[in-house]
XYZ file of C-alpha atoms in Angstrom:
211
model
C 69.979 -58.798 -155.822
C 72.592 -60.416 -153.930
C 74.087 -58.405 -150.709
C 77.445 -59.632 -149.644
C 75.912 -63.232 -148.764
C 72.694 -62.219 -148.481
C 69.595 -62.146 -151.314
C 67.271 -59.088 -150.517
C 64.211 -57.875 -152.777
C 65.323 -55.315 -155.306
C 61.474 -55.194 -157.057
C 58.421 -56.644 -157.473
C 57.402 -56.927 -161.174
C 53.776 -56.861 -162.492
C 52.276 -56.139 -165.906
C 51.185 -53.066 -167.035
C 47.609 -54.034 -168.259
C 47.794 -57.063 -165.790
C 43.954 -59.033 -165.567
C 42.236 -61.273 -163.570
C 43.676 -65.319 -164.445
C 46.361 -64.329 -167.116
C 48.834 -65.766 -164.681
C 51.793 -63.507 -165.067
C 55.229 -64.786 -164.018
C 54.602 -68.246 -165.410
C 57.870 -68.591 -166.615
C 60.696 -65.871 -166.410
C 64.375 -65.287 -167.194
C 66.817 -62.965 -166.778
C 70.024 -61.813 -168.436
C 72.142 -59.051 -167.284
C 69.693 -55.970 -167.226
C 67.031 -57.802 -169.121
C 64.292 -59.762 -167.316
C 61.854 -61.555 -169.488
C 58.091 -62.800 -167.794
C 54.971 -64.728 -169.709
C 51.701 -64.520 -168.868
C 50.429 -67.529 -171.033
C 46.580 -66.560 -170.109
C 46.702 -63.357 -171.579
C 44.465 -62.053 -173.988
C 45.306 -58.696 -176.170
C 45.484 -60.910 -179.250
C 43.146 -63.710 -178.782
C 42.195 -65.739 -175.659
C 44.581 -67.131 -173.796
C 47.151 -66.798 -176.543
C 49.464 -65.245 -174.199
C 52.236 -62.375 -174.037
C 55.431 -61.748 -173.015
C 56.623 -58.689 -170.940
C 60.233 -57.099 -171.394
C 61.294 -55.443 -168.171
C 64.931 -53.465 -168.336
C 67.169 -52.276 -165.178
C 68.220 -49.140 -164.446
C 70.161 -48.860 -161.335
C 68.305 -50.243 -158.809
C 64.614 -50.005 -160.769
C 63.197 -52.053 -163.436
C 60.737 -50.872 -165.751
C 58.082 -52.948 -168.620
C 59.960 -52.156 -171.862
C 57.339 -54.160 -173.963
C 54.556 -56.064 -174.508
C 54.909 -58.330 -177.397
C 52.970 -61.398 -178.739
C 53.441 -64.181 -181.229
C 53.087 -62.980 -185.019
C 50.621 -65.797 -185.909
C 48.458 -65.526 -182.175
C 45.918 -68.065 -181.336
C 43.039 -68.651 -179.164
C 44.497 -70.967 -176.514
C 48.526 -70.900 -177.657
C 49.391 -70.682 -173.835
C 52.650 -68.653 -174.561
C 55.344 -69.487 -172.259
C 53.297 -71.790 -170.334
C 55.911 -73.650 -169.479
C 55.395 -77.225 -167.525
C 53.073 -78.079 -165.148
C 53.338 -74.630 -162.478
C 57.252 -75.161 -162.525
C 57.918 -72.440 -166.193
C 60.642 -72.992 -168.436
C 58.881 -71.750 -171.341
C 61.037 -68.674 -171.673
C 64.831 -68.073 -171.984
C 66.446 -65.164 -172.595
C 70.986 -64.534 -173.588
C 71.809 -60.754 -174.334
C 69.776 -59.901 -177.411
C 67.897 -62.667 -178.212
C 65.167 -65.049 -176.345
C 62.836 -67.928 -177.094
C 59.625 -68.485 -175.890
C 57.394 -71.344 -176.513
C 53.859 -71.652 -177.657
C 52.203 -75.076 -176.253
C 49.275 -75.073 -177.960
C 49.984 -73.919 -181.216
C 48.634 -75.990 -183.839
C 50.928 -75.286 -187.249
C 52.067 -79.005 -187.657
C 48.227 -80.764 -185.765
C 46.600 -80.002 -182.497
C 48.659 -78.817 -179.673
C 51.977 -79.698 -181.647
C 53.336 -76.440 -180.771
C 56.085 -74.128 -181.467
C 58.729 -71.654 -180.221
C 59.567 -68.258 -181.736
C 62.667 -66.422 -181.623
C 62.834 -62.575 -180.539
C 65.853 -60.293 -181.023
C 66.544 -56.695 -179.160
C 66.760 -54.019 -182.423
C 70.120 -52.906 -182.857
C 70.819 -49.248 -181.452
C 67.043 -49.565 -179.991
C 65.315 -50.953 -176.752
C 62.831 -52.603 -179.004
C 62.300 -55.760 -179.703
C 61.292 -57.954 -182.895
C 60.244 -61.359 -183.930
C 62.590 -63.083 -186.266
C 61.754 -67.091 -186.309
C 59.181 -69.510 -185.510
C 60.470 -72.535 -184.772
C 58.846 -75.808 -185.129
C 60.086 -79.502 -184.847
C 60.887 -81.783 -188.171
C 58.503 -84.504 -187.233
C 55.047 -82.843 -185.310
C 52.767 -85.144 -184.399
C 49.140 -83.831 -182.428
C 49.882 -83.197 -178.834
C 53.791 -83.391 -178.884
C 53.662 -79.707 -177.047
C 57.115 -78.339 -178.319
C 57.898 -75.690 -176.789
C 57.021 -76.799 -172.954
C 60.501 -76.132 -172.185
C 62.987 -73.701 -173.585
C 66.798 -72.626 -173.576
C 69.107 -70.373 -175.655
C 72.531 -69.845 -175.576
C 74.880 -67.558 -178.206
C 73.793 -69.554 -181.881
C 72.078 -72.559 -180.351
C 68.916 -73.083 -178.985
C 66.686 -76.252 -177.365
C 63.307 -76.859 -177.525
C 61.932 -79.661 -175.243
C 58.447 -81.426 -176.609
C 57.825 -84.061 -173.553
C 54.651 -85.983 -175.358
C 56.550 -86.990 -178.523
C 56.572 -90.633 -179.196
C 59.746 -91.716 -181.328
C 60.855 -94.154 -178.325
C 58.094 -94.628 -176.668
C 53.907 -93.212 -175.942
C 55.002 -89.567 -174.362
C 58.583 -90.427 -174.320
C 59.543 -86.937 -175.082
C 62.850 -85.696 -177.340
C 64.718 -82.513 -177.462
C 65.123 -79.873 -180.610
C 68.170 -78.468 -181.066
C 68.707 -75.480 -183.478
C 71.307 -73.729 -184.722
C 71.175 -69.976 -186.199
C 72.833 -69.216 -189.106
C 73.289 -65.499 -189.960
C 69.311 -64.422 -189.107
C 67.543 -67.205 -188.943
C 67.599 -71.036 -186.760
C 67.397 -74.416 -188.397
C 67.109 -77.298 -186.693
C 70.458 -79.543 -186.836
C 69.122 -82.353 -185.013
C 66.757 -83.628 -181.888
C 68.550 -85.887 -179.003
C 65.976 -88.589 -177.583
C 66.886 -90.381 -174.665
C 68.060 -94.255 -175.479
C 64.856 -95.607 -172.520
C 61.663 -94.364 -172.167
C 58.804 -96.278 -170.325
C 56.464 -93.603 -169.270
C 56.134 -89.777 -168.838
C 57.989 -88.492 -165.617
C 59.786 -91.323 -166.043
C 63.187 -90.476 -164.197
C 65.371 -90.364 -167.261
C 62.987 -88.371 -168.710
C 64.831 -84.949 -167.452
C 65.660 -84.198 -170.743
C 62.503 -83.239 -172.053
C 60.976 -82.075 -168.770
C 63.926 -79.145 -168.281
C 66.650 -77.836 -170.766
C 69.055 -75.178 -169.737
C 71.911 -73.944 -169.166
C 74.695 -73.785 -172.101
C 74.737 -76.038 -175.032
C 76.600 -76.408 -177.792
């Protein structure tokens, strides 16, 4: 928490059944007394499908509200894997986050996916209410690397997709509509020449507030 200017160490956050190689803290986010933390190697539902740990604040101490997986788990989902070592495969604003699922193979190999979580109204619970996947999966686009919600939109990133270009990458946006997300369209970058290309951002991080 921030001091004045100063930043000093308010906890140190760790799962509750944590295991050798799940790799906990992958990607995290936090908003207001709600932190949010995947461990994409872990394996109460299959291996390596992954889980995602719910940790609330009270005062000055947080504490693991939940454990919670995908509804549809799978050996080797990676949830909230993220990108490379850098995350981003988890946002979280007020009640609801998204977390992607890398690996997840609804629409071809590794096409991925990213589901939708809500916090139970009047409860510190919290439930599954949509799976999102992109219009036009194609093996190995991995939507779902990176992530971002904000109020009724959210953004999916899927960096291998190949409407430009080979691994040009494009960007999901969704938009809910009373309890559930539909997609109203996916931005693609007007260049693409190779992956980590430099106007690639796009696909390679999404946050922040859109809309």
């Amino acid at each position: 928490y921030k001091s004045g200017g100063t930043w000093v160490q308010q906890a140190k956050l760790v799962a509750g059944n944590a295991d050798a190689g799940d790799k906990f803290g992958r990607s995290v986010s936090i908003s207001g007394d709600y932190v949010v933390v995947s461990s994409p190697f872990e394996d109460t539902t299959a291996t390596d499908s992954g889980s995602v740990y719910i940790f609330k604040r009270s005062g000055t101490t947080w504490s693991q509200q939940q454990q919670i997986q995908a509804s549809d788990a799978a050996d080797s989902d990676f949830l909230g894997a993220g990108i490379g070592q850098g995350g981003g495969g988890i946002a979280i604003d007020n009640d609801y986050f998204i977390i992607g699922a890398v690996n997840n193979d609804d629409g071809g190999t590794n096409t991925g996916s990213a589901y939708i979580f809500k916090r139970n109204t009047g409860s510190e619970t919290w439930s599954e209410q949509s799976k999102l996947v992109a219009s036009d999966p194609t093996a190995g686009d991995q939507f779902g690397t990176t992530v971002s919600i904000s109020g009724d939109y959210a953004v999916a990133g899927a960096p291998n997709q190949d409407t430009t270009a080979s691994n040009a990458g494009s960007a999901y946006v969704f938009k809910r509509e009373t309890a559930s997300l539909n997609q109203v369209g996916h931005k693609i970058p007007d260049e693409h020449t190779a992956y980590y290309a430099a106007s690639d951002w796009i696909c390679q991080s999404v946050s922040g507030t859109v809309g």
